[in-house]
Short mmCIF file of C-alpha atoms in Angstrom, two decimals:
data_model
loop_
_atom_site.label_atom_id
_atom_site.label_comp_id
_atom_site.label_asym_id
_atom_site.label_seq_id
_atom_site.Cartn_x
_atom_site.Cartn_y
_atom_site.Cartn_z
CA MET H 29 -64.45 -52.81 -24.59
CA GLN H 30 -60.79 -52.08 -24.87
CA VAL H 31 -58.92 -54.41 -27.21
CA ASN H 32 -55.64 -55.62 -25.72
CA THR H 33 -53.03 -56.61 -28.33
CA GLU H 34 -50.37 -57.54 -25.75
CA ARG H 35 -49.65 -61.10 -24.78
CA THR H 36 -52.15 -62.12 -22.11
CA THR H 37 -52.56 -65.03 -19.79
CA PRO H 38 -55.16 -67.41 -21.23
CA PRO H 39 -58.09 -68.35 -19.01
CA ALA H 40 -57.38 -71.26 -16.75
CA ALA H 41 -58.63 -74.57 -18.09
CA PRO H 42 -60.96 -76.64 -15.90
CA ALA H 43 -58.18 -79.16 -15.36
CA ARG H 44 -56.17 -76.52 -13.51
CA THR H 45 -58.93 -75.62 -11.09
CA GLY H 46 -59.15 -77.29 -7.77
CA ASP H 47 -62.93 -77.26 -7.31
CA GLY H 48 -64.40 -78.71 -10.45
CA GLY H 49 -65.46 -75.72 -12.49
CA LYS H 50 -64.10 -72.83 -14.48
CA GLY H 51 -66.04 -70.20 -12.59
CA ALA H 52 -65.28 -71.66 -9.21
CA GLY H 53 -61.66 -71.97 -10.20
CA HIS H 54 -61.43 -68.27 -10.92
CA ILE H 55 -63.31 -67.20 -7.84
CA GLY H 56 -62.21 -69.73 -5.28
CA ALA H 57 -59.69 -72.39 -4.47
CA GLY H 58 -58.36 -73.33 -7.90
CA THR H 59 -54.70 -72.38 -8.23
CA ALA H 60 -53.21 -70.70 -11.25
CA VAL H 61 -49.76 -71.89 -10.27
CA GLY H 62 -48.45 -74.80 -12.30
CA HIS H 63 -47.23 -77.93 -10.52
CA HIS H 64 -44.34 -78.80 -12.78
CA GLY H 65 -40.81 -77.96 -11.77
CA LEU H 66 -41.69 -76.70 -8.28
CA SER H 67 -39.12 -76.96 -5.53
CA SER H 68 -40.13 -78.37 -2.17
CA GLY H 69 -40.47 -74.85 -0.76
CA ASP H 70 -42.60 -73.69 -3.70
CA ALA H 71 -44.76 -76.81 -3.42
CA GLU H 72 -45.49 -75.95 0.21
CA LYS H 73 -46.37 -72.38 -0.78
CA ALA H 74 -48.67 -73.66 -3.53
CA ALA H 75 -50.47 -75.93 -1.06
CA ALA H 76 -50.86 -73.07 1.43
CA LEU H 77 -52.18 -70.83 -1.34
CA ARG H 78 -54.82 -73.42 -2.31
CA LYS H 79 -55.93 -73.72 1.32
CA MET H 80 -56.30 -69.95 1.66
CA LYS H 81 -58.28 -69.72 -1.57
CA LEU H 82 -60.54 -72.51 -0.35
CA LEU H 83 -61.06 -70.73 2.97
CA ALA H 84 -61.91 -67.42 1.27
CA LEU H 85 -64.32 -69.18 -1.12
CA SER H 86 -65.94 -71.12 1.71
CA LEU H 87 -66.56 -67.91 3.65
CA LEU H 88 -68.15 -66.32 0.55
CA ILE H 89 -70.39 -69.38 0.06
CA VAL H 90 -71.42 -69.27 3.72
CA MET H 91 -72.43 -65.62 3.29
CA ALA H 92 -74.42 -66.53 0.19
CA VAL H 93 -76.28 -69.34 1.98
CA ILE H 94 -77.04 -67.09 4.96
CA PHE H 95 -78.27 -64.36 2.59
CA VAL H 96 -80.64 -66.73 0.76
CA ALA H 97 -82.04 -68.17 4.00
CA ALA H 98 -82.46 -64.76 5.64
CA PHE H 99 -83.99 -63.25 2.51
CA ALA H 100 -86.54 -66.07 2.30
CA LEU H 101 -87.54 -65.91 5.98
CA GLN H 102 -87.23 -62.19 6.77
CA LYS H 103 -90.97 -61.52 6.39
CA GLN H 104 -91.77 -64.26 8.88
CA TYR H 105 -88.92 -63.25 11.17
CA PRO H 106 -88.24 -59.51 10.79
CA TRP H 107 -85.00 -59.68 12.80
CA LEU H 108 -83.53 -61.70 9.93
CA GLU H 109 -83.41 -58.46 7.94
CA TYR H 110 -80.31 -57.55 9.91
CA VAL H 111 -78.79 -60.93 9.19
CA ARG H 112 -79.66 -60.53 5.51
CA ALA H 113 -78.03 -57.07 5.42
CA ALA H 114 -74.86 -58.39 7.05
CA ALA H 115 -74.66 -61.35 4.67
CA GLU H 116 -75.40 -59.11 1.70
CA GLY H 117 -72.58 -56.73 2.69
CA GLY H 118 -70.23 -59.68 3.22
CA MET H 119 -71.02 -61.03 -0.26
CA VAL H 120 -70.41 -57.63 -1.85
CA GLY H 121 -67.14 -57.12 0.06
CA GLY H 122 -65.91 -60.63 -0.70
CA LEU H 123 -66.76 -60.41 -4.41
CA ALA H 124 -65.20 -56.96 -4.74
CA ASP H 125 -61.96 -58.05 -3.10
CA TRP H 126 -61.91 -61.28 -5.12
CA PHE H 127 -62.13 -59.15 -8.25
CA ALA H 128 -59.31 -56.86 -7.03
CA VAL H 129 -57.00 -59.75 -6.15
CA THR H 130 -57.76 -61.74 -9.27
CA ALA H 131 -57.27 -58.70 -11.52
CA LEU H 132 -53.63 -58.60 -10.48
CA PHE H 133 -52.83 -62.00 -11.97
CA LYS H 134 -55.45 -62.78 -14.66
CA TYR H 135 -58.66 -61.74 -16.33
CA PRO H 136 -61.55 -62.32 -13.90
CA MET H 137 -63.74 -65.15 -15.19
CA GLY H 138 -61.69 -65.00 -18.41
CA VAL H 139 -63.31 -61.71 -19.45
CA LYS H 140 -60.81 -59.15 -20.78
CA ILE H 141 -61.95 -56.26 -18.67
CA PRO H 142 -59.75 -53.15 -19.01
CA HIS H 143 -57.09 -52.70 -16.34
CA THR H 144 -57.12 -56.34 -15.28
CA ALA H 145 -54.40 -59.03 -15.61
CA ILE H 146 -52.07 -56.25 -14.54
CA ILE H 147 -48.96 -58.33 -13.85
CA PRO H 148 -48.95 -60.38 -17.11
CA ARG H 149 -49.67 -57.32 -19.23
CA ARG H 150 -47.28 -54.93 -17.53
CA LYS H 151 -44.53 -57.38 -16.62
CA ASP H 152 -41.73 -55.45 -18.32
CA GLN H 153 -42.81 -52.13 -16.84
CA ILE H 154 -43.01 -53.71 -13.39
CA GLY H 155 -39.50 -55.14 -13.81
CA ALA H 156 -38.15 -51.76 -14.92
CA SER H 157 -39.86 -49.98 -12.03
CA LEU H 158 -38.57 -52.57 -9.55
CA GLY H 159 -35.03 -52.18 -10.90
CA GLU H 160 -35.27 -48.39 -10.70
CA PHE H 161 -36.65 -48.61 -7.15
CA VAL H 162 -33.79 -50.85 -6.02
CA GLU H 163 -31.22 -48.63 -7.74
CA THR H 164 -32.60 -45.44 -6.19
CA ASN H 165 -33.32 -46.63 -2.67
CA PHE H 166 -30.88 -49.47 -2.04
CA LEU H 167 -27.94 -49.02 -4.39
CA SER H 168 -27.14 -45.56 -3.08
CA GLU H 169 -23.54 -44.79 -2.21
CA GLN H 170 -24.55 -43.14 1.04
CA VAL H 171 -26.92 -45.95 2.05
CA VAL H 172 -24.30 -48.65 1.42
CA GLN H 173 -21.54 -46.77 3.26
CA GLU H 174 -23.77 -46.01 6.27
CA LYS H 175 -24.84 -49.65 6.47
CA LEU H 176 -21.27 -50.92 6.27
CA ALA H 177 -20.17 -48.39 8.90
CA SER H 178 -22.88 -49.59 11.29
CA VAL H 179 -21.90 -53.23 10.78
CA ASP H 180 -18.20 -52.67 11.67
CA ILE H 181 -16.99 -55.33 9.25
CA ALA H 182 -13.33 -54.92 10.20
CA ARG H 183 -13.79 -55.95 13.83
CA LYS H 184 -16.11 -58.82 12.99
CA ALA H 185 -13.72 -60.08 10.35
CA GLY H 186 -10.83 -59.66 12.78
CA ALA H 187 -12.64 -61.65 15.48
CA TRP H 188 -13.27 -64.46 13.00
CA LEU H 189 -9.71 -64.44 11.65
CA SER H 190 -8.17 -64.47 15.11
CA GLY H 191 -10.60 -67.06 16.40
CA PRO H 192 -10.29 -70.84 16.16
CA GLY H 193 -10.33 -72.06 12.60
CA GLY H 194 -10.40 -68.64 10.93
CA ALA H 195 -6.81 -68.58 9.70
CA GLU H 196 -7.04 -72.30 8.92
CA ARG H 197 -10.09 -71.71 6.73
CA VAL H 198 -8.47 -68.80 4.90
CA ALA H 199 -5.33 -70.88 4.26
CA LYS H 200 -7.43 -73.79 3.02
CA GLU H 201 -9.47 -71.63 0.66
CA GLY H 202 -6.34 -69.82 -0.49
CA ALA H 203 -4.68 -73.15 -1.29
CA ALA H 204 -7.75 -74.18 -3.27
CA VAL H 205 -7.62 -70.92 -5.22
CA ILE H 206 -3.92 -71.40 -6.01
CA ARG H 207 -4.43 -75.00 -7.15
CA GLY H 208 -7.40 -73.95 -9.26
CA ALA H 209 -5.44 -71.09 -10.79
CA PHE H 210 -2.58 -73.42 -11.74
CA LYS H 211 -5.04 -75.80 -13.38
CA VAL H 212 -6.56 -72.98 -15.42
CA LEU H 213 -3.31 -71.27 -16.35
CA ASN H 214 -1.50 -72.55 -19.43
CA ASP H 215 2.24 -72.98 -18.83
CA ASP H 216 3.17 -71.75 -22.30
CA ASP H 217 1.06 -68.62 -21.87
CA VAL H 218 2.57 -67.84 -18.46
CA GLN H 219 6.08 -68.39 -19.77
CA ALA H 220 5.30 -66.07 -22.68
CA VAL H 221 4.14 -63.40 -20.21
CA ILE H 222 7.30 -63.79 -18.10
CA GLU H 223 9.45 -63.67 -21.22
CA GLY H 224 7.67 -60.54 -22.39
CA MET H 225 8.17 -58.88 -18.99
CA VAL H 226 11.88 -59.81 -19.02
CA ARG H 227 12.31 -58.36 -22.48
CA ARG H 228 10.33 -55.21 -21.72
CA HIS H 229 11.79 -54.42 -18.32
CA LEU H 230 15.21 -56.09 -18.47
CA LEU H 231 16.41 -56.29 -22.06
CA THR H 232 14.81 -53.35 -23.83
CA PRO H 233 16.15 -50.61 -21.51
CA PRO H 234 19.92 -50.00 -21.94
CA TRP H 235 22.02 -51.43 -19.15
CA GLY H 236 24.87 -48.93 -19.19
CA PRO H 237 23.33 -45.78 -17.67
CA PRO H 238 21.41 -47.44 -14.77
CA VAL H 239 24.35 -49.72 -13.93
CA GLY H 240 26.68 -46.71 -14.10
CA ARG H 241 24.49 -44.65 -11.77
CA LEU H 242 24.25 -47.50 -9.28
CA ALA H 243 28.01 -48.12 -9.42
CA GLU H 244 28.75 -44.42 -9.02
CA ARG H 245 26.75 -44.29 -5.79
CA ILE H 246 28.46 -47.45 -4.51
CA PHE H 247 31.95 -46.15 -5.33
CA ALA H 248 31.24 -42.70 -3.93
CA ASP H 249 30.18 -44.22 -0.60
CA GLY H 250 33.22 -46.51 -0.53
CA HIS H 251 31.24 -49.73 -0.37
CA HIS H 252 33.63 -51.31 -2.90
CA HIS H 253 36.58 -51.05 -0.53
CA THR H 254 35.58 -54.29 1.18
CA LEU H 255 35.77 -56.13 -2.13
CA VAL H 256 39.16 -54.52 -2.93
CA ASP H 257 40.44 -55.57 0.50
CA LEU H 258 39.34 -59.12 -0.16
CA MET H 259 41.08 -59.18 -3.55
CA VAL H 260 44.31 -57.76 -2.08
CA ASP H 261 44.22 -60.26 0.81
CA ARG H 262 43.76 -63.15 -1.59
CA THR H 263 46.61 -61.85 -3.75
CA VAL H 264 48.98 -61.66 -0.76
CA ASP H 265 48.00 -65.18 0.29
CA TRP H 266 48.56 -66.53 -3.19
CA VAL H 267 52.00 -64.87 -3.54
CA ARG H 268 53.08 -66.10 -0.10
CA ASP H 269 52.04 -69.68 -0.86
CA ASN H 270 53.47 -69.86 -4.42
CA HIS H 271 57.20 -69.11 -4.11
CA GLU H 272 58.17 -71.92 -6.51
CA THR H 273 55.58 -70.84 -9.07
CA VAL H 274 56.92 -67.27 -9.17
CA SER H 275 60.54 -68.49 -9.43
CA ARG H 276 59.63 -70.89 -12.23
CA LEU H 277 57.87 -68.15 -14.17
CA VAL H 278 61.04 -66.02 -13.95
CA SER H 279 63.35 -68.84 -15.04
CA ASP H 280 61.08 -69.90 -17.89
CA ARG H 281 61.21 -66.41 -19.36
CA SER H 282 64.95 -65.74 -18.91
CA PRO H 283 67.42 -66.28 -21.83
CA GLN H 284 68.88 -69.78 -22.19
CA TRP H 285 72.41 -68.53 -21.80
CA VAL H 286 71.72 -67.26 -18.25
CA PRO H 287 73.06 -69.73 -15.68
CA GLN H 288 70.50 -71.59 -13.62
CA PHE H 289 71.74 -70.27 -10.28
CA VAL H 290 71.27 -66.71 -11.63
CA ASP H 291 67.68 -67.58 -12.52
CA GLY H 292 67.19 -68.76 -8.95
CA LEU H 293 68.59 -65.56 -7.49
CA VAL H 294 66.52 -63.40 -9.81
CA GLY H 295 63.43 -65.47 -9.11
CA ASP H 296 63.87 -65.13 -5.36
CA LYS H 297 64.40 -61.39 -5.74
CA VAL H 298 61.29 -61.00 -7.89
CA TYR H 299 59.24 -63.06 -5.45
CA LEU H 300 60.33 -60.98 -2.47
CA GLU H 301 59.59 -57.74 -4.30
CA ILE H 302 56.16 -58.92 -5.35
CA LEU H 303 55.37 -60.08 -1.82
CA LYS H 304 56.65 -56.81 -0.39
CA PHE H 305 54.58 -54.83 -2.90
CA THR H 306 51.36 -56.73 -2.24
CA LYS H 307 51.80 -56.43 1.51
CA ALA H 308 52.32 -52.70 1.13
CA VAL H 309 49.09 -52.43 -0.81
CA GLN H 310 47.41 -54.55 1.87
CA SER H 311 48.58 -52.48 4.80
CA ASP H 312 48.17 -48.98 3.33
CA PRO H 313 44.55 -47.87 2.73
CA GLU H 314 45.85 -44.85 0.78
CA HIS H 315 48.25 -46.81 -1.41
CA GLN H 316 48.67 -45.59 -4.96
CA VAL H 317 47.32 -48.88 -6.33
CA ARG H 318 44.16 -48.50 -4.30
CA GLN H 319 43.76 -44.93 -5.49
CA SER H 320 44.27 -46.09 -9.07
CA ILE H 321 41.57 -48.72 -8.62
CA ASP H 322 39.19 -46.10 -7.20
CA LYS H 323 39.92 -43.76 -10.11
CA TYR H 324 39.43 -46.52 -12.66
CA LEU H 325 36.13 -47.65 -11.17
CA THR H 326 34.84 -44.06 -10.93
CA GLU H 327 35.70 -43.41 -14.58
CA LEU H 328 34.09 -46.72 -15.57
CA ALA H 329 30.85 -45.76 -13.81
CA ARG H 330 30.91 -42.37 -15.55
CA ASP H 331 31.61 -43.90 -18.95
CA LEU H 332 28.74 -46.36 -18.55
CA GLN H 333 26.43 -43.39 -18.23
CA HIS H 334 27.81 -41.00 -20.85
CA ASP H 335 30.29 -42.70 -23.19
CA PRO H 336 28.50 -44.11 -26.28
CA VAL H 337 31.30 -46.61 -26.89
CA MET H 338 31.13 -48.00 -23.37
CA ILE H 339 27.31 -48.07 -23.47
CA ALA H 340 27.47 -50.02 -26.73
CA ARG H 341 29.93 -52.50 -25.18
CA ALA H 342 27.55 -53.00 -22.24
CA GLU H 343 24.72 -53.67 -24.68
CA GLY H 344 26.90 -56.20 -26.49
CA ILE H 345 27.61 -58.01 -23.23
CA LYS H 346 23.88 -58.00 -22.46
CA ALA H 347 23.06 -59.50 -25.86
CA GLN H 348 25.66 -62.24 -25.36
CA VAL H 349 24.51 -63.10 -21.85
CA LEU H 350 20.75 -62.91 -22.47
CA GLY H 351 19.99 -63.95 -26.01
CA ASP H 352 16.68 -65.45 -27.14
CA PRO H 353 17.43 -69.02 -25.99
CA GLU H 354 18.65 -67.83 -22.60
CA VAL H 355 15.58 -65.64 -22.06
CA ARG H 356 13.20 -68.49 -22.95
CA GLU H 357 15.05 -70.86 -20.66
CA LEU H 358 14.99 -68.25 -17.88
CA ALA H 359 11.21 -67.77 -18.26
CA SER H 360 10.58 -71.52 -18.30
CA ARG H 361 12.82 -72.16 -15.32
CA THR H 362 11.34 -69.27 -13.33
CA TRP H 363 7.74 -70.36 -13.86
CA GLY H 364 8.53 -74.01 -13.22
CA THR H 365 10.29 -73.15 -9.96
CA ILE H 366 7.51 -70.87 -8.74
CA LYS H 367 4.79 -73.37 -9.65
CA ALA H 368 6.50 -76.36 -8.05
CA ALA H 369 7.35 -74.42 -4.90
CA LEU H 370 3.83 -73.06 -4.42
CA LEU H 371 2.09 -76.38 -5.11
CA THR H 372 4.40 -78.16 -2.70
CA ALA H 373 3.84 -75.50 -0.03
CA VAL H 374 0.04 -75.33 -0.29
CA ASP H 375 -0.33 -79.12 -0.28
CA ASP H 376 1.63 -79.40 2.94
CA PRO H 377 -0.25 -77.92 5.94
CA HIS H 378 3.00 -77.89 7.88
CA SER H 379 5.11 -76.16 5.24
CA GLU H 380 6.84 -72.95 6.22
CA LEU H 381 4.77 -70.92 3.76
CA THR H 382 1.47 -72.28 5.11
CA VAL H 383 2.49 -71.86 8.73
CA ARG H 384 3.71 -68.30 8.19
CA PHE H 385 0.59 -67.45 6.20
CA LYS H 386 -1.68 -68.70 8.98
CA ALA H 387 0.32 -66.78 11.56
CA ALA H 388 0.11 -63.60 9.46
CA VAL H 389 -3.67 -63.98 9.03
CA HIS H 390 -4.14 -64.62 12.76
CA ASP H 391 -1.99 -61.61 13.70
CA PHE H 392 -3.83 -59.38 11.25
CA GLY H 393 -7.18 -60.46 12.71
CA THR H 394 -5.93 -59.77 16.24
CA ARG H 395 -4.78 -56.30 15.22
CA LEU H 396 -8.18 -55.56 13.70
CA VAL H 397 -9.78 -56.37 17.05
CA VAL H 398 -7.36 -54.53 19.37
CA ASP H 399 -6.31 -51.62 17.16
CA PRO H 400 -9.21 -49.15 16.65
CA GLU H 401 -7.19 -47.02 14.25
CA LEU H 402 -6.44 -49.96 11.93
CA ALA H 403 -10.04 -51.18 12.14
CA GLY H 404 -11.26 -47.70 11.25
CA LYS H 405 -8.94 -47.55 8.23
CA VAL H 406 -10.11 -50.96 7.01
CA ASN H 407 -13.76 -49.97 7.47
CA ARG H 408 -13.17 -46.78 5.50
CA TRP H 409 -11.42 -48.73 2.74
CA ILE H 410 -14.31 -51.18 2.55
CA GLY H 411 -16.85 -48.36 2.57
CA ASP H 412 -15.01 -46.41 -0.12
CA ALA H 413 -14.61 -49.51 -2.28
CA ALA H 414 -18.27 -50.48 -1.88
CA GLY H 415 -19.35 -46.90 -2.53
CA TYR H 416 -17.27 -46.75 -5.70
CA LEU H 417 -18.66 -50.07 -6.95
CA VAL H 418 -22.22 -49.03 -6.22
CA LYS H 419 -21.75 -45.60 -7.77
CA THR H 420 -20.12 -47.03 -10.89
CA TYR H 421 -22.12 -50.20 -11.44
CA ARG H 422 -25.46 -49.66 -9.72
CA SER H 423 -27.26 -49.25 -13.04
CA ASP H 424 -25.79 -52.55 -14.22
CA ILE H 425 -26.70 -54.26 -10.95
CA ALA H 426 -30.26 -52.99 -11.05
CA GLY H 427 -30.38 -53.91 -14.73
CA VAL H 428 -30.08 -57.55 -13.72
CA ILE H 429 -33.57 -57.30 -12.15
CA THR H 430 -35.04 -55.60 -15.19
CA ASP H 431 -33.44 -58.00 -17.67
CA THR H 432 -34.37 -61.06 -15.64
CA VAL H 433 -38.03 -60.05 -15.39
CA ALA H 434 -38.05 -59.17 -19.09
CA ARG H 435 -36.88 -62.71 -19.96
CA TRP H 436 -39.65 -64.32 -17.94
CA ASP H 437 -42.81 -65.49 -19.67
CA ALA H 438 -45.81 -63.33 -18.76
CA GLU H 439 -47.81 -66.23 -17.34
CA GLU H 440 -44.76 -67.60 -15.53
CA THR H 441 -44.12 -64.18 -13.96
CA SER H 442 -47.71 -64.01 -12.76
CA GLN H 443 -47.42 -67.49 -11.29
CA LYS H 444 -44.13 -66.73 -9.54
CA ILE H 445 -45.49 -63.59 -7.91
CA GLU H 446 -48.79 -65.18 -6.96
CA LEU H 447 -46.93 -68.08 -5.39
CA GLN H 448 -44.95 -65.68 -3.19
CA VAL H 449 -47.68 -63.25 -2.11
CA GLY H 450 -50.96 -64.95 -3.07
CA LYS H 451 -51.50 -66.48 0.36
CA ASP H 452 -51.40 -63.07 2.03
CA LEU H 453 -53.63 -61.59 -0.66
CA GLN H 454 -56.33 -64.13 0.17
CA PHE H 455 -56.59 -62.48 3.58
CA ILE H 456 -57.80 -59.40 1.71
CA ARG H 457 -60.74 -61.45 0.45
CA ILE H 458 -61.46 -62.80 3.94
CA ASN H 459 -61.16 -59.37 5.51
CA GLY H 460 -63.34 -57.91 2.77
CA THR H 461 -66.06 -60.43 3.50
CA VAL H 462 -65.95 -59.78 7.25
CA VAL H 463 -65.69 -56.00 6.95
CA GLY H 464 -68.42 -55.99 4.30
CA SER H 465 -70.72 -57.90 6.67
CA LEU H 466 -70.12 -55.44 9.48
CA ALA H 467 -70.52 -52.47 7.12
CA GLY H 468 -73.77 -53.85 5.69
CA LEU H 469 -75.17 -54.46 9.17
CA ALA H 470 -74.13 -50.99 10.33
CA ILE H 471 -75.62 -49.25 7.28
CA PHE H 472 -78.91 -51.14 7.53
CA THR H 473 -79.15 -50.50 11.27
CA ALA H 474 -78.44 -46.80 10.84
CA ALA H 475 -81.01 -46.53 8.04
CA ASN H 476 -83.68 -48.15 10.19
CA LEU H 477 -82.91 -45.88 13.11
CA VAL H 478 -83.10 -42.78 10.91
CA PHE H 479 -86.03 -43.68 8.66
CA GLY H 480 -87.76 -46.44 10.66
#
């Protein structure tokens, strides 16, 4: 006899059998499924399995009783030979199928017959084969994409989003995700990330060249003229409203020996000239002052891009404006503002953010339903994404099956599988008994007709 060194399922103890004996337990209604830790659904399956085993055993016992009675009385009643042949065939069929079913889960009668207790002994190979089967036949890129295309996820999702409660549910779940994310995120870590982004994208690159390029485009298109007009208008207004101030400035700077009335005349003259000059600049778009301003700004934009001295001055201004303390304060203030605003918005179902978000979700769902082109694009995106995930990770997904089965205990695996399919397998025993009876009767009848 073949010696099996692998871990095997020990023979069931009499306490685990449901009909009072080791042999009967293996052949009949005794269950090999443990009772501890079963869910309500598994408990129902275990009870159904015991009933089916009892039914199959009862049918085998009935055949045995009929065989004994017919065998004992067949000489007195020759017609009982047919009954005996049918019962004999039923016993053979029932026993053979009992052996086949039992050999899947344990050693029949506890005897280590080769090629029995298949599931406990070959658990890991079964798990690997099952994982490979799932990977090959179910986790195929083409299979997944064809299934998703037939489902038309985009339209179904659109109908749900545009229907009553869809957008509300998405907003509610989104708010829960945001609140959960804020609970998980550490404020110091987020501030450090923001500070790092500010330094990398705002402080590390030199300011001069990009600012110069932007300013050059603005000046070339004349967008700065509005600002110049505003400055000139404000200057004219200030000069017109500050006659005394201009006159006082003139008198304060004139020599002490100049008579006061002369200071007044000079002050009035200076004021009128300044007002006349500013109004000329205001009324003439091509005034020399305006042209000088344009020339100065154009040269400044060019120097910011190409003049090392000007670039260095821009960097110095940047360092003064955004030093380490300022950057840290900016990161802290930015994160605090974003966090407070989002938490306030998601906690208020009537906030503008929540209302707009619900409206956007509802509109998007409606578009998915009424716009075939958009729905087709979304379906293709989903199919491509699913296909990529399956193609990239199907071995890992299928590996979950293999690894899970490998972690199971051999006896536990046998019990789990028997609990799921054992009830149906008992029909094999019942069918074997019935078919065996019919086959035995047919063979005996044919033999009598041929050789009788």
